[in-house]
Amino acid sequence: MKNFLPVFLFALFKVSVILSDTQVLRPRGVPLTKAALYDGSKPFTCFDGSNQIPFAYINDDFCDCHDASDEPGTSACAQGFFHCTNRGYRSIDIPSGRVNDGICDCCDGSDEYDETKVSCSNTCLEMGKAMREEAERQRELMRSGFKKRQEMIDSVKNRKAEKTAAFANLELQVKDLEPQKEQLQKEKEAAEELEKVAKDKHRDAWEAFKKERDETRERAAAEESFKFFSPDQSPLTAEGLLSKLVKEGENLSDDLQQFIKGLSNVDFESYLTSVWPKIKDTYKSVQASLSEATTASPVVPTEVAPEAEKDDHLMDPYDEEEREAEDDHAYHPEDSAALSPDEDKMPDYSPETRQLIDTAEKARKDFTEFDLRVFKLNEEKTAIKKWLDNDYGPDFVFAALEDTCHEYTDREYTYKLCPFDRVTQKSKDGGSETGLGKWGNWENGYKEMKYTDGARCWNGPARSTKVILECGGENQLISASEPNRCEYQMTFRTPAVCTEPTQNGTEHLGLHDEL
Ligand code: MAN
C-alpha cells in the first residue's frame, strides 16, 4: 500500500491534472464526457471495480486498474487509450502505447508532453479549417440536392395530380360507355340470330335440294342401266347381268362375279338399293366402251326393241349437258340468284337474307369498334393505375426518375441504368446489350434498388444488380462493378435521397466540439 500524501502531492506537482479550456478539471488523456468520473475529492475506483486507489495514483505512470482507467494519460497500461481533445479538429482516442513515444499522434500535441523526446506543434486549427471547409462544401451540396429533391417532388406532384384526374375521367368515360356497349352487343346478338336463321334456312334448302337432285339422278341412272340389262324391265337374273357385263369385255372381279351369281329375280327397287351401287363403276366403263364403238359405227344393242330405243336412250348421268337438259329438278329456291356454274356451289343468298347478313355485319362492326374504344380506354386506365400504385418512395419522389436512363463507362463496358425499368451492359467493342436485371424491389429502406432476372450467366444464375443511391446535386450514375460473377453493383447519385442538412452540418464528419 502506498503512502497516500506524498504521492498525491507528487501527482499534483508532476503529472496528471490539466485544466481544459473550459476550465473542467480532469486528468490528462480523459475525454470531457468522462471528466465527472475522475473526482479528486475522493479515492478512485477502477471502472471495472477491480481496485480502489488514492486519487493521486491517477496517471502516476503505474498501472493499478485492469481496465487501465487509472492511467488515461500515460503509457503505463498497455490496453489503455489516450484521448486527444484536438480542439478545433476531431477528437480521437489513441492506444496508450503511443503516449510519449516521440511521434505526434494528436494534432494538439497532447500525447507528447515529454518535451525531451519531441516537441509537437498544434495543427488542429489548420486541419479543422480544411475540414470545416469540406463540411461546408458537403453541406452546400446537400442543401442544393435537397432543394432539387423538392423540385422533383413538385414536378411529380403535378404529374400525380394530372394522372389521378385522368384516371377519374377515364373511369367516368368507361362507365358512361358501358351501357352503350351492352346495347350494341345485344343488337349484334339479335342481328346475328336473324342472320343465322336465314343462312341456315338457305343452307338447309340447298342441302335438301342437292340430296333430292342427287337421288333423282342416281335413280335415273339406275333406271337407264336396268333397261340396259332388261329392256322389257322384267326382273334381272344373274345370267342376264353377267352376260351383258362380260360380253362387253369387262373383267369382273371374283367378288363381283360371286355377288352377281348369287342374284335371282331382282326387281328394280332391290336392284336400285343393293345391286346398282356395286356394279355402277363397271356399268360406266361398259357404257364408255359402247359409246366409243358407237362413234366409230353406231351400234344399237340387239336386245333393245326399236320402239324402246328412244326411251332407252342411254343417258350418261355424269354428262353435264345431258343431265342439265334432263334435270327438271334444277335448284330454284324462291329467293336464289342465278345458279352458279359450279353446280355444287351453294347459290347466292336471297336479297332478304343478304339484307339480314349486311345488318348483322354492320352490328358486328359497330360493336367491335365500340368495344375496341372501351378496351383502349381501359388499357389507358390500367397503365395509369399501375403508375399510381407503384412504390415511388416517400413523397413519390422517385417517380421523377421514371423514363430516364443513365450511363457509366468503365474500361470494358458501358452500363446503363433505367430506373424502374432495367439495367444493361454493353461491351465497348460492340455487340448487343446484356440484360443485368429488370426492376425488382426496394431494399434497405429506399436506399437500394434491386434489379433481378437479367440475362442468364453462362453456367450460372440470372444476372442481377444492386443500385446504391446516394445524395447528389444531379442524377448521375457514378460507378458500376461486378463484385461477384454476374452480380453487379452500381452507385447512383440523385437528389431524390438528399435529406435536409443540419444547422452546422459537421456532425456527419465527426467534428466533435469539446470547446
Ligand atoms: C459477360 C459479361 C460479364 C460476365 C460474363 C459471365 O462477359 O456480362 O460481366 O462476368 O459475361 O460469363
XYZ file of C-alpha atoms and ligand atoms in Angstrom:
527
model
C 0.000 0.000 0.000
C 1.378 3.339 -0.997
C 1.719 6.267 1.340
C -1.129 8.456 0.157
C 0.003 12.043 0.982
C 3.424 12.246 -0.670
C 2.174 10.542 -3.796
C -0.779 12.872 -4.059
C 1.459 15.908 -3.753
C 3.812 14.470 -6.312
C 0.991 13.796 -8.641
C -0.348 17.271 -8.362
C 3.033 18.668 -8.970
C 4.370 16.413 -11.671
C 1.948 14.619 -13.828
C -1.547 14.489 -14.402
C -4.154 17.066 -13.796
C -4.765 19.510 -16.569
C -7.239 22.248 -16.928
C -9.164 22.075 -20.077
C -10.062 25.227 -21.959
C -13.465 25.094 -20.465
C -11.932 25.015 -17.029
C -13.121 21.499 -16.379
C -10.507 19.930 -14.204
C -9.680 16.454 -15.469
C -6.656 14.223 -15.647
C -4.613 14.215 -18.818
C -5.962 11.927 -21.559
C -9.552 11.940 -20.215
C -12.347 12.960 -22.568
C -14.742 15.643 -21.406
C -17.517 13.065 -21.314
C -15.662 11.093 -18.646
C -14.384 14.053 -16.623
C -17.001 13.572 -13.915
C -15.724 10.066 -13.249
C -12.424 11.477 -12.013
C -13.401 13.241 -8.773
C -10.238 14.396 -6.980
C -12.027 14.750 -3.647
C -12.298 11.011 -3.061
C -10.433 7.789 -3.713
C -10.685 6.442 -7.271
C -12.469 3.192 -8.040
C -11.357 1.480 -11.228
C -14.217 1.494 -13.773
C -14.293 -2.295 -13.688
C -14.395 -2.217 -9.870
C -11.168 -4.226 -9.709
C -9.385 -1.826 -7.334
C -9.752 1.304 -5.285
C -6.777 3.660 -5.106
C -5.986 7.140 -3.830
C -6.829 9.718 -6.456
C -3.179 10.653 -6.545
C -2.405 7.344 -8.237
C -4.182 8.559 -11.366
C -1.616 8.975 -14.113
C 1.249 8.105 -11.778
C 2.741 6.015 -14.581
C 1.894 2.824 -12.713
C -0.969 0.616 -13.824
C -3.307 -0.110 -10.901
C -6.561 -0.949 -12.736
C -7.068 -3.946 -15.042
C -9.126 -1.759 -17.338
C -6.419 0.939 -17.461
C -8.851 3.539 -16.119
C -6.255 4.866 -13.659
C -3.758 5.692 -16.438
C -5.633 7.643 -19.116
C -2.704 9.961 -19.729
C 0.347 7.685 -19.617
C 1.551 4.607 -21.403
C 1.657 2.570 -18.183
C -1.349 0.336 -19.033
C -0.838 -1.439 -22.352
C -4.537 -1.837 -23.013
C -5.447 1.774 -22.283
C -6.404 4.650 -24.539
C -5.340 8.291 -24.547
C -7.882 10.874 -25.556
C -6.665 13.690 -27.813
C -9.000 16.628 -27.341
C -7.731 18.182 -30.574
C -9.605 21.390 -30.046
C -10.699 22.861 -33.365
C -10.450 19.486 -35.066
C -11.745 15.995 -34.427
C -11.119 14.342 -31.018
C -9.610 10.882 -31.224
C -8.550 8.087 -28.870
C -5.137 6.543 -29.464
C -3.648 3.414 -27.853
C -1.806 4.459 -24.712
C 1.410 2.951 -26.046
C 1.676 5.938 -28.335
C 1.898 8.407 -25.457
C 5.323 9.953 -25.272
C 6.684 7.651 -27.951
C 8.285 10.556 -29.767
C 5.643 10.637 -32.521
C 2.969 13.311 -32.643
C -0.361 11.488 -32.893
C -2.721 14.185 -31.628
C -2.892 17.331 -33.720
C -2.845 19.329 -30.469
C 0.398 17.514 -29.484
C -1.079 16.461 -26.118
C 0.185 12.867 -26.456
C 3.793 14.056 -26.473
C 4.082 16.091 -23.269
C 7.591 14.777 -22.529
C 9.349 17.517 -24.386
C 12.684 15.816 -24.090
C 11.546 13.463 -26.811
C 9.742 15.637 -29.307
C 8.121 18.987 -29.497
C 4.769 18.843 -31.319
C 3.151 21.926 -32.750
C -0.619 22.293 -32.637
C -2.010 21.855 -36.166
C -5.634 21.329 -35.122
C -6.969 24.727 -36.152
C -5.404 24.442 -39.571
C -6.726 20.892 -40.099
C -10.073 21.870 -38.673
C -10.324 24.742 -41.113
C -9.848 22.451 -44.101
C -12.315 20.010 -42.615
C -14.851 22.733 -41.972
C -14.482 23.978 -45.489
C -15.061 20.458 -46.754
C -18.003 20.138 -44.382
C -19.414 23.379 -45.695
C -18.946 22.186 -49.262
C -20.756 18.957 -48.425
C -23.461 20.880 -46.671
C -23.906 23.110 -49.671
C -24.157 20.045 -51.866
C -26.768 18.544 -49.582
C -28.616 21.829 -49.466
C -28.781 22.128 -53.232
C -29.575 18.403 -53.528
C -32.361 18.772 -51.047
C -33.682 21.770 -52.953
C -33.641 19.734 -56.161
C -35.420 16.958 -54.325
C -38.179 19.421 -53.531
C -38.336 20.361 -57.214
C -38.563 16.684 -58.121
C -41.380 16.255 -55.631
C -43.203 19.289 -57.026
C -42.979 18.082 -60.618
C -44.104 14.618 -59.574
C -46.930 16.102 -57.537
C -48.265 17.799 -60.656
C -47.906 14.640 -62.662
C -49.614 12.632 -59.986
C -52.466 15.105 -59.825
C -52.805 15.013 -63.615
C -52.764 11.238 -63.650
C -55.239 10.974 -60.824
C -57.595 13.310 -62.677
C -57.050 11.453 -65.947
C -57.810 8.178 -64.196
C -61.040 9.502 -62.700
C -62.023 10.892 -66.086
C -61.345 7.601 -67.838
C -63.291 5.747 -65.210
C -66.269 8.005 -65.843
C -65.970 7.625 -69.589
C -65.829 3.853 -69.373
C -68.766 3.814 -67.001
C -70.743 6.007 -69.426
C -69.873 3.847 -72.399
C -70.609 0.525 -70.737
C -74.448 0.643 -71.254
C -73.976 1.646 -74.890
C -71.603 -1.225 -75.356
C -74.092 -3.624 -73.814
C -76.816 -2.236 -76.086
C -74.640 -2.695 -79.163
C -73.805 -6.198 -78.047
C -77.486 -7.030 -77.692
C -78.211 -5.571 -81.125
C -75.352 -7.553 -82.596
C -76.564 -10.773 -80.993
C -80.129 -10.205 -82.180
C -78.992 -9.406 -85.723
C -76.703 -12.426 -85.701
C -79.560 -14.634 -84.603
C -81.715 -13.467 -87.526
C -78.744 -13.852 -89.830
C -78.124 -17.376 -88.595
C -81.730 -18.440 -89.034
C -81.824 -17.070 -92.582
C -78.477 -18.566 -93.527
C -79.360 -21.918 -92.014
C -82.641 -21.912 -93.895
C -80.856 -21.164 -97.128
C -78.238 -23.839 -96.480
C -80.806 -26.428 -95.410
C -82.857 -25.786 -98.530
C -79.731 -26.092 -100.622
C -78.675 -29.321 -98.899
C -82.180 -30.765 -99.311
C -82.205 -29.766 -102.950
C -78.819 -31.323 -103.558
C -79.852 -34.503 -101.807
C -83.018 -34.834 -103.837
C -81.222 -33.911 -107.031
C -78.540 -36.499 -106.475
C -81.033 -39.176 -105.506
C -83.103 -38.451 -108.620
C -80.037 -38.616 -110.775
C -78.961 -41.810 -109.161
C -82.373 -43.302 -109.692
C -82.445 -42.172 -113.331
C -79.005 -43.637 -113.925
C -80.080 -46.868 -112.260
C -83.234 -46.944 -114.381
C -81.205 -46.487 -117.537
C -78.905 -49.295 -116.523
C -81.810 -51.520 -115.518
C -83.277 -51.049 -119.004
C -79.886 -51.828 -120.453
C -79.843 -55.154 -118.642
C -83.559 -55.795 -119.012
C -85.039 -53.896 -121.953
C -88.503 -55.200 -121.090
C -87.900 -54.224 -117.486
C -88.528 -57.707 -116.208
C -86.670 -58.715 -113.058
C -82.999 -59.354 -113.612
C -81.258 -62.662 -113.472
C -77.648 -63.327 -112.670
C -77.067 -64.658 -116.143
C -78.648 -61.586 -117.754
C -76.430 -59.304 -115.788
C -73.259 -61.288 -116.249
C -73.747 -61.799 -119.936
C -74.177 -58.072 -120.605
C -71.243 -57.076 -118.490
C -68.889 -59.813 -119.565
C -69.991 -59.609 -123.153
C -68.792 -56.098 -123.304
C -65.346 -57.325 -122.351
C -65.377 -56.275 -118.754
C -63.146 -58.142 -116.419
C -65.232 -58.620 -113.350
C -63.580 -59.172 -110.074
C -64.125 -62.530 -108.389
C -66.074 -60.848 -105.643
C -68.403 -59.123 -108.062
C -68.894 -62.291 -110.109
C -69.714 -64.199 -106.939
C -72.123 -61.477 -105.908
C -73.900 -61.440 -109.252
C -74.090 -65.242 -109.405
C -75.998 -65.191 -106.131
C -78.744 -62.948 -107.599
C -82.086 -64.059 -108.960
C -85.285 -62.336 -109.878
C -84.148 -58.844 -108.985
C -86.801 -56.182 -109.470
C -85.918 -52.549 -109.977
C -86.289 -51.379 -106.379
C -83.972 -54.030 -104.963
C -81.665 -53.518 -107.937
C -81.515 -49.813 -107.066
C -80.606 -50.344 -103.451
C -78.392 -53.426 -103.455
C -77.077 -54.146 -106.955
C -76.608 -50.784 -108.651
C -74.166 -49.400 -106.067
C -71.943 -52.453 -106.598
C -71.918 -52.575 -110.366
C -72.128 -48.866 -111.055
C -68.452 -48.428 -111.936
C -68.363 -51.499 -114.134
C -71.519 -50.354 -115.859
C -69.961 -46.970 -116.531
C -66.946 -48.454 -118.267
C -69.221 -50.709 -120.293
C -71.074 -47.596 -121.424
C -67.833 -45.845 -122.203
C -66.607 -48.620 -124.440
C -70.020 -48.840 -126.060
C -70.077 -45.152 -126.880
C -66.584 -45.416 -128.345
C -67.821 -48.192 -130.569
C -70.920 -46.133 -131.425
C -68.831 -43.190 -132.500
C -66.991 -45.480 -134.900
C -70.180 -47.165 -136.195
C -73.360 -46.699 -134.242
C -74.246 -49.900 -132.536
C -77.720 -50.485 -131.233
C -77.822 -53.129 -128.597
C -79.555 -56.112 -130.156
C -81.722 -56.602 -127.081
C -83.195 -53.155 -127.392
C -86.583 -53.148 -129.075
C -86.870 -50.471 -131.769
C -89.832 -48.837 -130.065
C -87.938 -48.708 -126.846
C -84.937 -47.158 -128.486
C -85.937 -43.616 -127.906
C -86.915 -44.135 -124.325
C -83.954 -46.287 -123.689
C -81.568 -43.614 -124.715
C -78.510 -44.321 -122.588
C -78.219 -41.128 -120.778
C -74.946 -40.627 -119.070
C -75.948 -39.175 -115.723
C -72.411 -37.908 -115.354
C -72.593 -35.963 -118.553
C -73.149 -32.353 -117.689
C -75.120 -31.281 -120.721
C -77.368 -34.233 -120.796
C -78.045 -34.064 -117.186
C -78.964 -30.415 -117.237
C -81.376 -30.956 -120.084
C -82.870 -33.877 -118.276
C -82.933 -32.433 -114.881
C -86.182 -30.750 -114.210
C -85.266 -30.559 -110.537
C -82.870 -27.686 -111.058
C -82.496 -25.733 -107.911
C -84.734 -22.725 -107.967
C -85.131 -21.646 -104.399
C -87.664 -18.900 -104.342
C -85.037 -16.449 -103.205
C -81.894 -17.598 -105.010
C -79.950 -15.732 -107.612
C -78.824 -17.433 -110.798
C -77.416 -20.890 -110.420
C -73.698 -20.985 -110.156
C -71.797 -22.637 -112.950
C -70.401 -24.934 -110.280
C -73.478 -26.969 -109.562
C -72.260 -27.992 -106.143
C -71.605 -24.478 -105.100
C -74.314 -23.070 -102.935
C -76.195 -20.301 -104.773
C -76.092 -16.763 -103.531
C -78.361 -15.727 -100.708
C -81.632 -14.051 -101.444
C -81.778 -10.248 -101.180
C -83.712 -10.621 -97.920
C -81.068 -12.898 -96.410
C -78.347 -10.666 -97.834
C -80.027 -7.785 -96.096
C -80.001 -9.664 -92.789
C -76.324 -10.538 -93.263
C -75.480 -6.913 -94.019
C -77.392 -5.792 -90.944
C -75.558 -8.333 -88.795
C -72.236 -7.333 -90.296
C -72.881 -3.703 -89.545
C -73.968 -4.573 -85.999
C -70.786 -6.614 -85.604
C -68.647 -3.784 -86.921
C -70.368 -1.210 -84.714
C -69.958 -3.384 -81.667
C -66.317 -4.269 -82.421
C -65.378 -0.641 -82.968
C -67.084 0.390 -79.789
C -65.597 -2.499 -77.879
C -62.122 -1.521 -79.101
C -62.727 2.043 -77.980
C -63.670 0.879 -74.484
C -60.756 -1.561 -74.482
C -58.297 1.229 -75.284
C -59.706 3.427 -72.546
C -59.399 0.540 -70.104
C -55.840 -0.053 -71.223
C -55.022 3.592 -70.566
C -56.714 3.314 -67.208
C -54.674 0.243 -66.281
C -51.396 1.945 -67.241
C -52.227 4.982 -65.101
C -53.303 2.793 -62.210
C -50.041 0.864 -62.439
C -48.114 4.141 -62.228
C -50.191 5.415 -59.327
C -49.847 2.122 -57.456
C -46.090 1.911 -57.948
C -43.867 2.297 -54.894
C -42.100 5.549 -55.734
C -40.937 6.115 -52.176
C -41.605 8.971 -49.758
C -43.405 11.890 -51.430
C -43.489 9.831 -54.627
C -40.128 11.455 -55.354
C -38.610 8.547 -57.290
C -41.355 8.825 -59.896
C -39.254 11.673 -61.307
C -36.682 9.057 -62.341
C -39.178 7.065 -64.372
C -38.462 7.189 -68.122
C -34.871 8.344 -67.607
C -31.677 6.393 -68.328
C -28.139 6.981 -67.038
C -24.862 5.627 -68.336
C -21.460 4.868 -66.872
C -18.496 3.637 -68.880
C -15.502 1.804 -67.457
C -12.568 0.263 -69.297
C -14.624 -2.570 -70.748
C -18.321 -1.794 -70.692
C -20.933 0.904 -70.895
C -23.517 0.300 -68.192
C -26.997 1.731 -68.442
C -29.491 2.173 -65.627
C -33.093 2.985 -66.488
C -34.742 3.273 -63.056
C -37.886 1.175 -62.572
C -37.189 -0.487 -65.896
C -33.886 -2.285 -66.365
C -30.101 -2.332 -66.219
C -27.902 -3.265 -69.172
C -24.275 -3.713 -70.071
C -22.691 -3.295 -73.480
C -19.128 -4.099 -74.416
C -17.132 -1.154 -75.748
C -16.051 -3.465 -78.571
C -19.649 -3.564 -79.792
C -22.193 -6.368 -79.787
C -25.607 -6.353 -78.279
C -26.701 -5.255 -74.809
C -26.726 -7.785 -71.982
C -29.585 -7.504 -69.512
C -28.277 -7.132 -65.980
C -31.731 -7.205 -64.409
C -35.259 -5.886 -64.561
C -36.740 -3.668 -61.877
C -37.385 -5.771 -58.812
C -37.775 -4.104 -55.434
C -36.516 -1.643 -52.892
C -34.030 -2.694 -50.243
C -32.633 -1.067 -47.137
C -35.415 1.490 -46.858
C -35.302 3.440 -50.067
C -31.511 3.403 -50.216
C -31.009 0.499 -52.597
C -32.724 -0.734 -55.708
C -32.620 -4.350 -56.720
C -32.851 -5.409 -60.364
C -33.241 -9.143 -60.928
C -33.857 -11.744 -63.592
C -31.341 -10.450 -66.125
C -29.681 -12.499 -68.855
C -28.638 -15.903 -67.584
C -24.970 -16.170 -66.752
C -23.173 -18.939 -68.583
C -23.390 -21.956 -66.278
C -24.676 -19.700 -63.536
C -27.596 -17.652 -62.200
C -29.544 -14.902 -63.931
C -27.655 -11.622 -63.756
C -28.770 -9.158 -61.075
C -27.793 -5.655 -59.989
C -27.859 -3.760 -56.730
C -28.027 0.017 -57.141
C -26.922 2.028 -54.134
C -28.400 5.503 -54.014
C -26.522 8.444 -52.575
C -27.317 12.119 -52.304
C -26.046 14.287 -55.140
C -26.933 17.520 -56.879
C -27.718 15.746 -60.153
C -28.950 12.336 -61.247
C -25.764 10.556 -62.200
C -24.514 7.001 -62.393
C -21.062 7.245 -60.840
C -19.856 3.671 -60.590
C -20.536 0.158 -61.778
C -18.726 -3.015 -60.841
C -19.131 -6.776 -60.707
C -18.193 -7.841 -57.149
C -19.240 -11.436 -57.893
C -19.577 -13.022 -61.311
C -22.846 -11.817 -62.851
C -23.755 -9.875 -59.691
C -23.354 -6.178 -60.355
C -23.287 -3.148 -58.118
C -23.812 0.461 -59.077
C -23.783 3.774 -57.301
C -26.344 6.256 -58.455
C -26.294 9.849 -57.248
C -29.621 11.529 -57.074
C -31.177 14.468 -55.275
C -34.066 12.108 -54.509
C -32.263 10.737 -51.438
C -30.884 14.053 -50.123
C -32.016 14.970 -46.636
C -32.230 18.428 -45.186
C -28.762 19.415 -43.907
C -28.494 20.119 -40.175
C -27.685 23.578 -38.897
C -23.900 23.333 -38.635
C -23.705 20.291 -40.827
C -20.493 18.863 -39.452
C -21.891 16.008 -37.364
C -21.591 13.573 -40.204
C -17.862 14.354 -40.414
C -17.304 13.539 -36.741
C -16.150 17.037 -35.785
C -16.863 16.800 -32.085
C -16.660 20.119 -30.421
C -15.131 19.969 -26.975
C -14.847 23.706 -26.756
C -20.063 -11.268 -69.951
C -20.281 -10.071 -69.058
C -19.531 -10.212 -67.759
C -19.812 -11.551 -67.120
C -19.601 -12.666 -68.101
C -20.016 -14.004 -67.480
O -18.769 -11.272 -70.413
O -21.648 -9.995 -68.805
O -19.869 -9.166 -66.888
O -18.988 -11.769 -65.993
O -20.345 -12.452 -69.254
O -19.812 -15.055 -68.346
